[in-house]
Coordinates of C-alpha atoms and ligand atoms in Angstrom, one line a residue:
X1173 CA 0.0 0.0 0.0
X1174 CA 1.3 3.5 -0.9
X1175 CA 1.7 5.9 2.0
X1176 CA -0.4 9.1 1.5
X1177 CA 1.8 11.7 -0.1
X1178 CA 2.4 14.8 2.0
X1179 CA -0.4 17.3 1.7
X1180 CA -0.6 21.1 1.9
X1181 CA -1.8 22.5 5.2
X1182 CA -5.5 23.2 4.8
X1183 CA -6.3 26.8 3.5
X1184 CA -9.4 27.5 5.5
X1185 CA -8.9 31.2 6.1
X1186 CA -11.2 32.2 3.2
X1187 CA -14.9 31.5 3.0
X1188 CA -16.4 29.5 0.1
X1189 CA -19.9 30.6 -1.0
X1190 CA -21.7 28.9 -3.8
X1191 CA -18.7 27.1 -5.2
X1192 CA -16.6 30.3 -5.2
X1193 CA -13.7 31.5 -2.9
X1194 CA -14.5 34.8 -1.2
X1195 CA -12.0 37.3 0.1
X1196 CA -13.0 40.1 2.4
X1197 CA -16.6 38.8 2.0
X1198 CA -16.5 39.3 -1.8
X1199 CA -16.8 36.5 -4.3
X1200 CA -13.7 36.2 -6.4
X1201 CA -15.4 36.7 -9.8
X1202 CA -17.2 39.8 -8.4
X1203 CA -13.8 41.2 -7.2
X1204 CA -12.3 40.5 -10.6
X1205 CA -15.2 42.5 -12.1
X1206 CA -14.6 45.3 -9.7
X1207 CA -10.9 45.5 -10.4
X1208 CA -11.6 45.4 -14.1
X1209 CA -8.8 43.0 -15.0
X1210 CA -6.8 40.0 -14.0
X1211 CA -4.3 39.0 -12.7
X1212 CA -4.5 40.6 -9.3
X1213 CA -3.3 40.2 -5.7
X1214 CA -5.9 40.6 -3.0
X1215 CA -5.2 41.0 0.8
X1216 CA -7.8 40.5 3.5
X1217 CA -7.9 43.3 6.0
X1218 CA -9.8 41.3 8.6
X1219 CA -7.3 38.4 8.4
X1220 CA -4.4 40.8 9.0
X1221 CA -6.1 42.2 12.1
X1222 CA -6.9 38.7 13.3
X1223 CA -3.3 37.4 12.8
X1224 CA -1.8 40.3 14.9
X1225 CA -4.5 39.8 17.6
X1226 CA -3.7 36.0 17.8
X1227 CA 0.0 36.6 17.9
X1228 CA -0.4 39.2 20.7
X1229 CA -2.3 36.6 22.8
X1230 CA 0.4 34.0 22.3
X1231 CA 3.4 36.4 23.0
X1232 CA 4.4 37.9 26.3
X1233 CA 2.4 41.2 26.8
X1234 CA 5.6 43.3 27.2
X1235 CA 6.9 42.2 23.8
X1236 CA 6.7 44.8 21.0
X1237 CA 5.7 43.5 17.6
X1238 CA 7.1 45.3 14.5
X1239 CA 6.1 44.8 10.9
X1240 CA 9.0 44.2 8.4
X1241 CA 7.8 46.1 5.4
X1242 CA 9.7 44.4 2.7
X1243 CA 7.3 41.4 3.0
X1244 CA 4.6 43.6 1.5
X1245 CA 5.0 47.4 1.1
X1246 CA 1.6 48.1 -0.5
X1247 CA 0.7 51.5 0.9
X1248 CA -2.9 50.7 1.9
X1249 CA -1.8 47.5 3.6
X1250 CA 1.1 49.3 5.4
X1251 CA -1.4 51.9 6.7
X1252 CA -3.6 49.1 8.0
X1253 CA -0.6 47.5 9.7
X1254 CA 0.2 50.8 11.3
X1255 CA -3.0 50.5 13.3
X1256 CA -2.1 47.0 14.5
X1257 CA 1.6 46.8 15.3
X1258 CA 4.0 48.7 17.5
X1259 CA 6.5 49.7 14.9
X1260 CA 7.9 49.2 11.4
X1261 CA 11.2 47.9 10.2
X1262 CA 12.4 49.1 6.8
X1263 CA 15.1 48.1 4.4
X1264 CA 15.4 51.2 2.2
X1265 CA 14.6 54.9 2.1
X1266 CA 11.9 54.1 -0.5
X1267 CA 10.1 52.0 2.1
X1268 CA 10.6 54.8 4.6
X1269 CA 8.5 57.2 2.5
X1270 CA 5.6 54.7 2.5
X1271 CA 6.0 54.2 6.3
X1272 CA 6.1 57.9 7.1
X1273 CA 2.9 58.4 5.1
X1274 CA 1.1 56.2 7.7
X1275 CA 0.2 57.1 11.2
X1276 CA 3.2 55.3 12.6
X1277 CA 5.4 57.7 14.6
X1278 CA 9.1 58.0 13.4
X1279 CA 10.4 56.9 16.8
X1280 CA 8.9 53.5 16.3
X1281 CA 10.5 53.0 12.9
X1282 CA 13.9 51.5 12.2
X1283 CA 15.9 50.8 9.1
X1284 CA 18.3 47.8 8.5
X1285 CA 20.1 46.4 5.5
X1286 CA 23.6 46.2 4.2
X1287 CA 25.1 48.8 1.9
X1288 CA 22.9 51.8 2.8
X1289 CA 23.7 54.7 0.6
X1290 CA 24.9 57.9 2.3
X1291 CA 21.8 59.8 1.0
X1292 CA 19.6 57.1 2.5
X1293 CA 21.3 57.5 5.9
X1294 CA 20.8 61.2 5.7
X1295 CA 17.1 60.8 4.9
X1296 CA 16.8 58.4 7.8
X1297 CA 18.5 60.7 10.3
X1298 CA 16.4 63.7 9.1
X1299 CA 13.3 61.6 9.6
X1300 CA 14.3 60.7 13.1
X1301 CA 14.0 57.0 12.7
X1302 CA 16.5 54.6 14.2
X1303 CA 19.3 53.2 11.9
X1304 CA 20.5 49.7 12.5
X1305 CA 24.2 50.2 11.6
X1306 CA 25.8 47.2 10.0
X1307 CA 29.4 48.4 9.6
X1308 CA 32.0 50.8 11.0
X1309 CA 31.8 52.7 7.8
X1310 CA 28.1 53.3 8.4
X1311 CA 28.9 54.6 11.8
X1312 CA 31.3 57.1 10.3
X1313 CA 28.8 58.2 7.6
X1314 CA 26.0 58.6 10.2
X1315 CA 28.3 60.9 12.3
X1316 CA 29.1 62.9 9.2
X1317 CA 25.4 63.4 8.1
X1318 CA 24.4 64.1 11.7
X1319 CA 26.9 67.0 11.8
X1320 CA 25.8 68.2 8.3
X1321 CA 22.1 68.4 9.2
X1322 CA 22.4 69.2 12.8
X1323 CA 20.6 66.2 14.2
X1324 CA 22.2 63.4 16.2
X1325 CA 21.5 60.0 14.5
X1326 CA 19.6 57.4 16.5
X1327 CA 21.7 54.3 16.1
X1328 CA 21.3 50.6 17.0
X1329 CA 24.0 48.1 16.2
X1330 CA 23.0 45.2 14.1
X1331 CA 25.0 42.2 15.4
X1332 CA 26.0 39.3 13.3
X1333 CA 25.9 36.7 16.0
X1334 CA 28.2 33.7 16.3
X1335 CA 25.2 31.4 16.4
X1336 CA 22.7 30.8 13.6
X1337 CA 18.9 30.2 13.5
X1338 CA 18.8 26.4 12.8
X1339 CA 16.4 24.9 10.2
X1340 CA 15.7 28.3 8.6
X1341 CA 14.6 28.8 5.0
X1342 CA 17.1 31.6 4.8
X1343 CA 20.0 32.2 7.2
X1344 CA 21.0 35.8 7.9
X1345 CA 23.3 35.5 10.8
X1346 CA 26.2 33.3 12.0
X1347 CA 29.5 32.7 10.2
X1348 CA 30.6 35.2 7.6
X1349 CA 27.8 37.5 6.5
X1350 CA 27.2 40.8 4.8
X1351 CA 24.6 41.6 7.5
X1352 CA 25.6 43.3 10.8
X1353 CA 28.8 43.6 12.7
X1354 CA 30.4 40.4 13.9
X1355 CA 29.6 39.8 17.6
X1356 CA 33.3 39.9 18.7
X1357 CA 33.7 43.4 17.2
X1358 CA 30.7 44.9 18.9
X1359 CA 32.6 46.3 22.0
X1360 CA 34.8 48.2 19.5
X1361 CA 31.8 49.4 17.6
X1362 CA 30.3 50.7 20.8
X1363 CA 33.4 52.6 21.6
X1364 CA 33.4 54.2 18.1
X1365 CA 29.7 55.0 18.4
X1366 CA 30.3 56.8 21.7
X1367 CA 33.4 58.7 20.3
X1368 CA 31.3 59.9 17.3
X1369 CA 28.6 61.2 19.6
X1370 CA 25.8 59.1 18.1
X1371 CA 22.6 58.5 20.0
X1372 CA 22.8 54.9 21.1
X1373 CA 19.5 53.0 21.0
X1374 CA 20.3 49.4 21.4
X1375 CA 20.9 46.2 19.4
X1376 CA 19.4 44.3 16.5
X1377 CA 19.9 40.7 15.8
X1378 CA 18.3 39.0 12.8
X1379 CA 19.4 35.5 12.3
X1380 CA 17.0 34.0 9.7
X1381 CA 13.7 33.7 8.0
X1382 CA 10.8 31.2 7.2
X1383 CA 11.3 28.9 10.2
X1384 CA 8.6 26.5 11.2
X1385 CA 10.5 24.9 14.1
X1386 CA 9.5 26.3 17.5
X1387 CA 12.5 24.8 19.2
X1388 CA 14.9 26.5 16.7
X1389 CA 13.2 29.9 17.2
X1390 CA 13.1 29.5 21.0
X1391 CA 16.9 28.7 21.1
X1392 CA 17.8 31.7 18.9
X1393 CA 15.7 34.1 21.0
X1394 CA 17.3 32.8 24.2
X1395 CA 20.8 33.3 22.7
X1396 CA 19.9 36.7 21.3
X1397 CA 18.7 38.1 24.7
X1398 CA 21.7 36.5 26.5
X1399 CA 24.1 38.1 24.1
X1400 CA 22.5 41.6 24.5
X1401 CA 22.7 41.2 28.3
X1402 CA 26.4 40.3 28.1
X1403 CA 27.1 43.3 25.9
X1404 CA 25.3 45.7 28.3
X1405 CA 28.5 46.3 30.2
X1406 CA 30.1 47.7 27.1
X1407 CA 27.3 50.1 26.3
X1408 CA 27.8 53.9 26.6
X1409 CA 24.3 54.5 27.8
X1410 CA 21.2 52.4 28.8
X1411 CA 19.9 50.0 26.2
X1412 CA 16.5 51.4 25.1
X1413 CA 15.6 48.5 22.7
X1414 CA 16.7 45.1 21.7
X1415 CA 15.3 43.8 18.5
X1416 CA 15.7 40.0 18.5
X1417 CA 14.5 39.4 14.9
X1418 CA 11.8 37.0 14.1
X1419 CA 11.9 34.4 11.4
X1420 CA 8.4 32.9 12.2
X1421 CA 7.4 31.0 9.1
X1422 CA 4.2 29.9 7.4
X1423 CA 3.4 26.6 5.7
X1424 CA 3.9 26.8 1.9
X1425 CA 4.6 23.3 0.7
X1426 CA 3.2 19.8 1.1
X1427 CA 4.1 18.3 4.5
X1428 CA 4.7 21.6 6.2
X1429 CA 2.7 22.4 9.3
X1430 CA 2.0 25.8 11.0
X1431 CA 4.5 27.1 13.6
X1432 CA 3.6 26.2 17.2
X1433 CA 3.3 29.9 18.2
X1434 CA 2.0 29.1 21.7
X1435 CA 5.2 27.2 22.5
X1436 CA 7.3 30.0 21.2
X1437 CA 5.4 32.5 23.3
X1438 CA 5.6 30.5 26.5
X1439 CA 9.4 30.1 26.2
X1440 CA 9.9 33.7 25.3
X1441 CA 8.0 34.8 28.4
X1442 CA 10.4 32.9 30.6
X1443 CA 13.4 34.2 28.6
X1444 CA 12.2 37.8 28.8
X1445 CA 11.6 37.5 32.6
X1446 CA 15.3 36.6 33.0
X1447 CA 16.4 39.4 30.7
X1448 CA 14.1 42.0 32.3
X1449 CA 15.5 41.1 35.7
X1450 CA 18.9 42.4 34.5
X1451 CA 17.6 45.0 32.1
X1452 CA 14.2 46.2 33.4
X1453 CA 14.1 49.4 31.2
X1454 CA 14.9 47.7 27.9
X1455 CA 12.1 47.2 25.4
X1456 CA 12.2 43.8 23.6
X1457 CA 11.0 43.8 20.0
X1458 CA 10.4 41.2 17.4
X1459 CA 10.1 42.0 13.7
X1460 CA 8.0 39.8 11.4
X1461 CA 7.1 40.1 7.8
X1462 CA 5.6 37.0 6.2
X1463 CA 4.1 35.7 9.4
X1464 CA 1.9 38.8 9.7
X1465 CA 0.8 39.2 6.1
X1466 CA 1.6 36.0 4.1
X1467 CA -1.5 34.0 4.8
X1468 CA -3.9 36.9 4.3
X1469 CA -3.1 37.3 0.6
X1470 CA -3.9 35.5 -2.6
X1471 CA -2.8 35.8 -6.2
X1472 CA -5.5 35.3 -8.8
X1473 CA -5.1 34.7 -12.6
X1474 CA -7.5 33.7 -15.3
X1475 CA -7.4 30.6 -17.4
X1476 CA -6.7 31.7 -21.1
X1477 CA -6.3 28.4 -22.7
X1478 CA -6.4 24.7 -22.0
X1479 CA -4.6 22.0 -23.9
X1480 CA -3.3 18.5 -23.7
X1481 CA 0.3 17.7 -24.6
X1482 CA 1.2 14.1 -24.8
X1483 CA -1.3 13.2 -22.1
X1484 CA -0.7 16.1 -19.7
X1485 CA -3.2 18.9 -19.2
X1486 CA -2.0 22.4 -19.3
X1487 CA -3.9 25.4 -18.1
X1488 CA -2.4 28.6 -19.5
X1489 CA -3.2 31.6 -17.2
X1490 CA -2.7 35.3 -17.7
X1491 CA -0.3 35.6 -14.7
X1492 CA 2.9 34.0 -13.8
X1493 CA 6.4 34.3 -12.5
X1494 CA 6.7 38.0 -13.5
X1495 CA 4.1 38.7 -10.8
X1496 CA 4.8 35.8 -8.4
X1497 CA 8.3 34.6 -8.6
X1498 CA 8.1 32.7 -5.4
X1499 CA 5.2 30.5 -6.5
X1500 CA 7.1 29.6 -9.6
X1501 CA 9.8 28.2 -7.4
X1502 CA 12.5 30.7 -8.5
X1503 CA 12.8 32.8 -5.3
X1504 CA 15.3 30.9 -3.3
X1505 CA 13.9 27.4 -3.5
X1506 CA 16.3 24.6 -4.2
X1507 CA 13.7 22.1 -5.6
X1508 CA 10.5 23.5 -7.1
X1509 CA 7.4 22.6 -5.0
X1510 CA 3.8 23.7 -5.5
X1511 CA 2.3 26.4 -3.5
X1512 CA -1.3 25.6 -2.3
X1513 CA -3.5 26.3 -5.3
X1514 CA -7.2 26.2 -6.0
X1515 CA -9.7 26.8 -8.8
X1516 CA -11.3 29.8 -7.1
X1517 CA -14.4 29.7 -9.3
X1518 CA -14.9 25.9 -8.9
X1519 CA -14.0 25.2 -5.3
X1520 CA -16.3 22.3 -4.7
X1521 CA -16.1 20.6 -8.1
X1522 CA -16.1 16.9 -7.6
X1523 CA -14.6 16.0 -11.0
X1524 CA -10.8 16.3 -10.5
X1525 CA -8.0 16.6 -13.1
X1526 CA -4.3 16.5 -12.8
X1527 CA -3.1 19.7 -14.3
X1528 CA 0.0 21.9 -14.9
X1529 CA -0.7 25.6 -14.5
X1530 CA 1.6 27.8 -16.5
X1531 CA 2.0 31.5 -17.2
X1532 CA 2.2 33.4 -20.5
X1533 CA 6.0 33.9 -20.4
X1534 CA 8.1 32.2 -23.0
X1535 CA 10.2 30.2 -20.6
X1536 CA 9.7 26.8 -18.9
X1537 CA 10.4 28.5 -15.6
X1538 CA 7.0 30.1 -15.7
X1539 CA 5.0 27.4 -13.9
X1540 CA 2.5 28.0 -11.1
X1541 CA 1.5 24.4 -10.5
X1542 CA 3.2 21.2 -11.5
X1543 CA 0.9 18.1 -11.8
X1544 CA -1.6 19.1 -9.2
X1545 CA -4.9 17.3 -8.7
X1546 CA -7.6 20.1 -8.8
X1547 CA -11.3 20.4 -9.6
X1548 CA -11.7 20.6 -13.4
X1549 CA -11.1 24.1 -14.8
X1550 CA -12.1 25.6 -18.1
X1551 CA -11.2 28.8 -20.0
X1552 CA -12.4 31.8 -17.9
X1553 CA -12.0 30.1 -14.5
X1554 CA -9.9 31.9 -11.9
X1555 CA -6.9 30.2 -10.5
X1556 CA -5.9 31.1 -6.9
X1557 CA -2.4 30.8 -5.4
X1558 CA -2.7 30.9 -1.6
X1559 CA 0.0 32.1 0.9
X1560 CA 0.7 35.0 -1.4
X1561 CA 0.5 38.1 0.9
X1562 CA 4.3 38.2 1.4
X1563 CA 7.2 38.3 -1.1
X1564 CA 4.7 38.4 -4.0
X1565 CA 4.4 41.3 -6.3
X1566 CA 7.4 43.4 -5.2
X1567 CA 9.6 40.3 -5.1
X1568 CA 9.0 39.5 -8.7
X1569 CA 10.5 40.7 -12.0
X1570 CA 7.4 42.4 -13.3
X1571 CA 9.2 44.0 -16.3
X1572 CA 10.3 40.6 -17.7
X1573 CA 8.7 40.0 -21.1
X1574 CA 6.7 43.3 -21.0
X1575 CA 3.5 41.8 -19.7
X1576 CA 0.8 44.0 -18.1
X1577 CA 1.1 44.8 -14.4
X1578 CA -1.0 43.1 -11.8
X1579 CA -3.5 44.9 -9.7
X1580 CA -3.4 44.9 -5.9
X1581 CA -6.4 45.3 -3.6
X1582 CA -6.9 45.4 0.1
X1583 CA -10.4 44.2 0.9
Ligands
PLP1694 C1 13.5 40.2 5.6 C2 13.7 40.7 6.9 C3 12.6 40.5 7.9 C4 11.3 39.8 7.6 O1 11.5 38.5 7.3 P1 10.2 37.5 7.3 O2 10.6 36.2 7.0 O3 9.3 38.1 6.3 O4 9.5 37.6 8.6 C5 12.8 41.0 9.1 N1 14.0 41.6 9.5 C6 15.0 41.8 8.6 C7 16.2 42.5 9.0 C8 14.9 41.3 7.3 O5 15.9 41.5 6.5

């Protein structure tokens, strides 16, 4: 007997009414009519609010939750997030402009990332946001722009820790990295920061992304807070904030299960108690992107053509890797795996077909589903890619092959 192949985690966050998937209470075909064209991304406002509320219940009450904007910088979505989270973390001055258009105060915004341009640092200092400095050169530039514009830069040091976040989709700390200043150089960096007269805010440690293993996240959080505590003796002034990163993942592929968030929260409460005993006035922050927004979004494309090639069924749709690189398997995946996919206009169809769903680009890389068993679809049906609220549109090469842009809607 064959063991059952691994399945996608059930996508039950969206209602199904009369055979159609709904988002924000709107049937998919109605939303397509309202937007006027396909393909499009849609993000569910209520699901965003619900996710942050559930996360707050699971996490220690004193923990501050920031949104990492690069996951989804759509302005309307970022404004909605501004009403839910305690701060924003940015990775460019472009993102900063979107953040500052919202109601989020500048003092709750920070900017990280390697290779910040001097003009970007100047903009950040002028805005009064905190810069997470990632090199000695950045400290020097921050001092120069502070003097030029007559404002002392608020600076946190991003640490490249000696440890790594185990079992992560993407590692961003440990070993040799372009991110942050190596842990062993931090005492020197603190001396330089003080000598330059910069306004010390605290530390930032970001060790990885897309992690579904509670134990790995718990261990990294413990190590991060311990490291900050050990560095306190070297600091020129009290530590206002420590940002211990995030890396909370969501299930994308067959066999993956949701992160046990309750377990992470319980362990973090104990770790924070220990930390706060030594550092009672230091705020502890986590920064999350995909965990907050990824499951609230879908990508929708229309079936343009259907054909059979040597026994395999192909659905050609009007969207593809130029809008959704990650779902095509070309955004950091080693082996291509299917995202969870549905026929949004035939959710309950009982007749199933094994199909390949491909985009309009003239490359075999433009695949959205590879041999998936789905309800039978015809020309005009709407294909839905779930788990698309993060690293979707802005993480895709939308200019490739001069196809039309996708729409985006917050509903
Ligand atoms: C990308 C990034 C994040 C967000 O990662 P997610 O996996 O979306 O949670 C947070 N912080 C930093 C510094 C990042 O570079």
